Amino acid sequence: MEHFSDVLKIIEGGLKFNAQTVVNYARALKARLESDGEHQQARLLQSKLDFSAQALAAFGSTTAPQVPVDQESQLDLANLEVLLPASTRAILEGPIRADVDRFLSYGRAADKLIEAGVGVAPRMLIYGPPGVGKTQLARHVAAELGLPLLTARCDSLISSFLGSTAKNIRRLFDHAAERPCVLFLDEFDALAKARDDAQELGELKRVVVGLLQNIDAMPPSSVLIAATNHQQLLDPAVWRRFAFRVHIDLPNRDLRAALLNAYLGKFKPRDHSDWVVNLSEGFSGATLREVAEDCIRGAVISGRDTVAPEELIHRTVQTALIAQNLSPTEGAIARFLLERGVPQRLVSSASNMSMRQVLKLAADINKADKKNQERTSRKTRVAKKEIGRDRTVQKPGDSSRAPSKGAKAKASRGE
């Protein structure tokens, strides 16, 4: 039976006299029926909702449930977003894309899996360095499943009052169970830090225990995604709560090219893009996006239809030098490009140096490289001489050997 999980949630809400759960999942079921082309059933369900509005109001409000708040600060415990697939495209490497597609297929077929008795808890843990697209992936999953994204706010979720953090987590999980949504716990290590840290107080350990219990109590129809930059800090018990574990690393060359094309869009320059891809080694997706958007702003202000390639290269090298704690001067940018084999004329336009200055700098670099090679060669020759001096070299055909200690002793005794 399709959409069986929605029916179960509606029944569960009715048995608990929870009008919000009934209405929210009934509306979700109506939307799914419409997307499947079952317009007559969708209209019938909507008519029942309209007709029963007054009866449902007797149990409570039929409006969308409000996001819970922290009792002390009165700040929302989460942000709610309704996303469209077109606005949340995720560019991923092949193996990661396969895992994500499998996760989405399980989410879409939850009814069939539950009916077959092989339902899987839709929980995903995403980890990797900052800026590689963990949050974007959570947004992509929510949009593809047609569910709102409920992103926990750590600034209000974590309280300085004893016991309040655990209560906030419980309220947030209860709220996520009342409505169709994807619950996203970003900066997950702030909530699920390993309990064997002797420097941590007992309060944090109780928070981790409460978090694990809330995850275990989540209904199979609820989708949970967590993300962290510090997976080594997570409590070991956390890992087994997530059936899907996705590691996103810094993008390789092919992925950087795809990301750059996506970020530049119609502003992509006609040539020299390959140089930018090569020069951006070690960049995260977020850093590439910053570079692309900064260059697009420059093109728009200057009235150009595309980004100037030399400007894109200049901004890329500037970002790379700053990441190495180096000053992005014209000379430093030109040296960076020359050492990586970029044509001298392109180096001149990208570094704002004249061709004469670039040629002189290239000659200085070549001269320095030759000196380094000579110095290395000299050291190698000296090392070989030292090794030869320490060895006993035998001439060809010479079978004589140095007498052993025993032979010397016999000779001294006249034997």
GROMACS .gro file of N, CA and C in nm, residues 125-197:
model
  219
  125LEU      N    1   2.447   1.049   0.849
  125LEU     CA    2   2.551   1.128   0.913
  125LEU      C    3   2.650   1.172   0.806
  126ILE      N    4   2.666   1.303   0.790
  126ILE     CA    5   2.757   1.359   0.689
  126ILE      C    6   2.875   1.421   0.763
  127TYR      N    7   2.997   1.385   0.722
  127TYR     CA    8   3.115   1.441   0.789
  127TYR      C    9   3.223   1.472   0.686
  128GLY      N   10   3.309   1.568   0.723
  128GLY     CA   11   3.414   1.612   0.633
  128GLY      C   12   3.458   1.752   0.670
  129PRO      N   13   3.560   1.805   0.603
  129PRO     CA   14   3.611   1.939   0.634
  129PRO      C   15   3.509   2.047   0.604
  130PRO      N   16   3.531   2.168   0.657
  130PRO     CA   17   3.434   2.277   0.634
  130PRO      C   18   3.425   2.314   0.486
  131GLY      N   19   3.305   2.354   0.445
  131GLY     CA   20   3.286   2.409   0.312
  131GLY      C   21   3.274   2.309   0.199
  132VAL      N   22   3.258   2.179   0.229
  132VAL     CA   23   3.253   2.079   0.121
  132VAL      C   24   3.110   2.048   0.076
  133GLY      N   25   3.009   2.110   0.141
  133GLY     CA   26   2.872   2.094   0.094
  133GLY      C   27   2.784   2.006   0.180
  134LYS      N   28   2.814   1.995   0.309
  134LYS     CA   29   2.732   1.909   0.397
  134LYS      C   30   2.592   1.968   0.414
  135THR      N   31   2.585   2.098   0.441
  135THR     CA   32   2.454   2.162   0.457
  135THR      C   33   2.376   2.161   0.326
  136GLN      N   34   2.446   2.185   0.217
  136GLN     CA   35   2.379   2.182   0.086
  136GLN      C   36   2.322   2.044   0.057
  137LEU      N   37   2.392   1.940   0.098
  137LEU     CA   38   2.342   1.805   0.077
  137LEU      C   39   2.215   1.781   0.159
  138ALA      N   40   2.212   1.830   0.282
  138ALA     CA   41   2.090   1.817   0.364
  138ALA      C   42   1.972   1.890   0.299
  139ARG      N   43   1.998   2.008   0.245
  139ARG     CA   44   1.893   2.083   0.176
  139ARG      C   45   1.846   2.008   0.051
  140HIS      N   46   1.940   1.947  -0.019
  140HIS     CA   47   1.908   1.872  -0.140
  140HIS      C   48   1.818   1.753  -0.107
  141VAL      N   49   1.852   1.680  -0.001
  141VAL     CA   50   1.772   1.563   0.038
  141VAL      C   51   1.630   1.605   0.074
  142ALA      N   52   1.617   1.713   0.154
  142ALA     CA   53   1.484   1.760   0.193
  142ALA      C   54   1.401   1.799   0.071
  143ALA      N   55   1.463   1.870  -0.023
  143ALA     CA   56   1.390   1.914  -0.142
  143ALA      C   57   1.349   1.795  -0.228
  144GLU      N   58   1.438   1.697  -0.244
  144GLU     CA   59   1.407   1.581  -0.327
  144GLU      C   60   1.296   1.496  -0.266
  145LEU      N   61   1.289   1.491  -0.133
  145LEU     CA   62   1.184   1.416  -0.066
  145LEU      C   63   1.055   1.495  -0.054
  146GLY      N   64   1.059   1.624  -0.092
  146GLY     CA   65   0.940   1.708  -0.082
  146GLY      C   66   0.902   1.740   0.061
  147LEU      N   67   1.000   1.751   0.149
  147LEU     CA   68   0.975   1.779   0.291
  147LEU      C   69   1.043   1.908   0.333
  148PRO      N   70   0.983   1.982   0.427
  148PRO     CA   71   1.050   2.101   0.479
  148PRO      C   72   1.174   2.062   0.559
  149LEU      N   73   1.272   2.151   0.562
  149LEU     CA   74   1.396   2.126   0.636
  149LEU      C   75   1.390   2.200   0.769
  150LEU      N   76   1.401   2.124   0.878
  150LEU     CA   77   1.399   2.179   1.013
  150LEU      C   78   1.542   2.175   1.066
  151THR      N   79   1.610   2.289   1.064
  151THR     CA   80   1.752   2.296   1.103
  151THR      C   81   1.765   2.344   1.247
  152ALA      N   82   1.824   2.259   1.331
  152ALA     CA   83   1.841   2.293   1.472
  152ALA      C   84   1.936   2.411   1.487
  153ARG      N   85   1.904   2.499   1.582
  153ARG     CA   86   1.989   2.615   1.612
  153ARG      C   87   2.064   2.588   1.743
  154CYS      N   88   2.194   2.566   1.730
  154CYS     CA   89   2.273   2.532   1.848
  154CYS      C   90   2.279   2.646   1.949
  155ASP      N   91   2.269   2.771   1.901
  155ASP     CA   92   2.279   2.884   1.994
  155ASP      C   93   2.162   2.889   2.092
  156SER      N   94   2.047   2.840   2.051
  156SER     CA   95   1.932   2.837   2.142
  156SER      C   96   1.907   2.697   2.198
  157LEU      N   97   1.951   2.594   2.126
  157LEU     CA   98   1.930   2.457   2.172
  157LEU      C   99   2.014   2.427   2.296
  158ILE      N  100   2.139   2.476   2.295
  158ILE     CA  101   2.229   2.454   2.409
  158ILE      C  102   2.210   2.566   2.509
  159SER      N  103   2.171   2.531   2.630
  159SER     CA  104   2.141   2.629   2.734
  159SER      C  105   2.242   2.620   2.847
  160SER      N  106   2.262   2.733   2.913
  160SER     CA  107   2.353   2.737   3.028
  160SER      C  108   2.285   2.689   3.155
  161PHE      N  109   2.155   2.671   3.151
  161PHE     CA  110   2.081   2.626   3.269
  161PHE      C  111   2.086   2.474   3.278
  162LEU      N  112   2.105   2.425   3.397
  162LEU     CA  113   2.118   2.282   3.420
  162LEU      C  114   1.993   2.207   3.373
  163GLY      N  115   2.011   2.111   3.288
  163GLY     CA  116   1.901   2.028   3.240
  163GLY      C  117   1.822   2.085   3.125
  164SER      N  118   1.840   2.212   3.093
  164SER     CA  119   1.759   2.275   2.988
  164SER      C  120   1.795   2.225   2.848
  165THR      N  121   1.923   2.194   2.825
  165THR     CA  122   1.963   2.147   2.693
  165THR      C  123   1.894   2.016   2.658
  166ALA      N  124   1.892   1.922   2.752
  166ALA     CA  125   1.826   1.793   2.727
  166ALA      C  126   1.676   1.813   2.701
  167LYS      N  127   1.614   1.906   2.775
  167LYS     CA  128   1.472   1.933   2.754
  167LYS      C  129   1.448   1.994   2.616
  168ASN      N  130   1.536   2.083   2.574
  168ASN     CA  131   1.522   2.145   2.441
  168ASN      C  132   1.533   2.040   2.331
  169ILE      N  133   1.628   1.948   2.346
  169ILE     CA  134   1.644   1.842   2.246
  169ILE      C  135   1.518   1.757   2.240
  170ARG      N  136   1.461   1.725   2.356
  170ARG     CA  137   1.339   1.645   2.359
  170ARG      C  138   1.223   1.719   2.290
  171ARG      N  139   1.210   1.848   2.316
  171ARG     CA  140   1.102   1.925   2.253
  171ARG      C  141   1.119   1.929   2.102
  172LEU      N  142   1.245   1.944   2.057
  172LEU     CA  143   1.270   1.951   1.913
  172LEU      C  144   1.238   1.819   1.845
  173PHE      N  145   1.278   1.708   1.905
  173PHE     CA  146   1.250   1.577   1.846
  173PHE      C  147   1.100   1.547   1.846
  174ASP      N  148   1.032   1.586   1.954
  174ASP     CA  149   0.886   1.567   1.959
  174ASP      C  150   0.817   1.646   1.849
  175HIS      N  151   0.866   1.769   1.827
  175HIS     CA  152   0.808   1.854   1.722
  175HIS      C  153   0.832   1.791   1.585
  176ALA      N  154   0.953   1.738   1.560
  176ALA     CA  155   0.985   1.678   1.431
  176ALA      C  156   0.898   1.555   1.406
  177ALA      N  157   0.860   1.484   1.513
  177ALA     CA  158   0.776   1.365   1.497
  177ALA      C  159   0.631   1.400   1.467
  178GLU      N  160   0.591   1.525   1.496
  178GLU     CA  161   0.452   1.567   1.476
  178GLU      C  162   0.423   1.610   1.333
  179ARG      N  163   0.527   1.635   1.254
  179ARG     CA  164   0.505   1.689   1.121
  179ARG      C  165   0.598   1.620   1.021
  180PRO      N  166   0.560   1.610   0.895
  180PRO     CA  167   0.652   1.556   0.794
  180PRO      C  168   0.766   1.656   0.772
  181CYS      N  169   0.888   1.616   0.798
  181CYS     CA  170   1.001   1.707   0.781
  181CYS      C  171   1.131   1.628   0.782
  182VAL      N  172   1.240   1.699   0.749
  182VAL     CA  173   1.375   1.646   0.765
  182VAL      C  174   1.439   1.725   0.879
  183LEU      N  175   1.471   1.657   0.987
  183LEU     CA  176   1.537   1.721   1.100
  183LEU      C  177   1.687   1.721   1.075
  184PHE      N  178   1.748   1.839   1.072
  184PHE     CA  179   1.890   1.854   1.040
  184PHE      C  180   1.965   1.907   1.162
  185LEU      N  181   2.059   1.828   1.213
  185LEU     CA  182   2.141   1.866   1.328
  185LEU      C  183   2.280   1.901   1.275
  186ASP      N  184   2.303   2.030   1.251
  186ASP     CA  185   2.435   2.076   1.206
  186ASP      C  186   2.525   2.093   1.327
  187GLU      N  187   2.657   2.095   1.301
  187GLU     CA  188   2.755   2.102   1.412
  187GLU      C  189   2.722   1.996   1.517
  188PHE      N  190   2.704   1.873   1.470
  188PHE     CA  191   2.654   1.765   1.553
  188PHE      C  192   2.746   1.734   1.671
  189ASP      N  193   2.876   1.761   1.656
  189ASP     CA  194   2.970   1.732   1.764
  189ASP      C  195   2.944   1.815   1.889
  190ALA      N  196   2.873   1.927   1.874
  190ALA     CA  197   2.839   2.009   1.992
  190ALA      C  198   2.739   1.937   2.081
  191LEU      N  199   2.661   1.845   2.025
  191LEU     CA  200   2.560   1.772   2.102
  191LEU      C  201   2.601   1.629   2.132
  192ALA      N  202   2.683   1.570   2.047
  192ALA     CA  203   2.713   1.427   2.057
  192ALA      C  204   2.861   1.402   2.084
  193LYS      N  205   2.922   1.486   2.164
  193LYS     CA  206   3.065   1.471   2.192
  193LYS      C  207   3.090   1.348   2.279
  194ALA      N  208   3.205   1.284   2.258
  194ALA     CA  209   3.239   1.161   2.329
  194ALA      C  210   3.231   1.180   2.480
  195ARG      N  211   3.175   1.083   2.547
  195ARG     CA  212   3.155   1.093   2.692
  195ARG      C  213   3.279   1.055   2.772
  196ASP      N  214   3.387   1.010   2.705
  196ASP     CA  215   3.507   0.972   2.778
  196ASP      C  216   3.604   1.088   2.799
  197ASP      N  217   3.561   1.209   2.762
  197ASP     CA  218   3.644   1.328   2.782
  197ASP      C  219   3.639   1.368   2.929
   0.00000   0.00000   0.00000
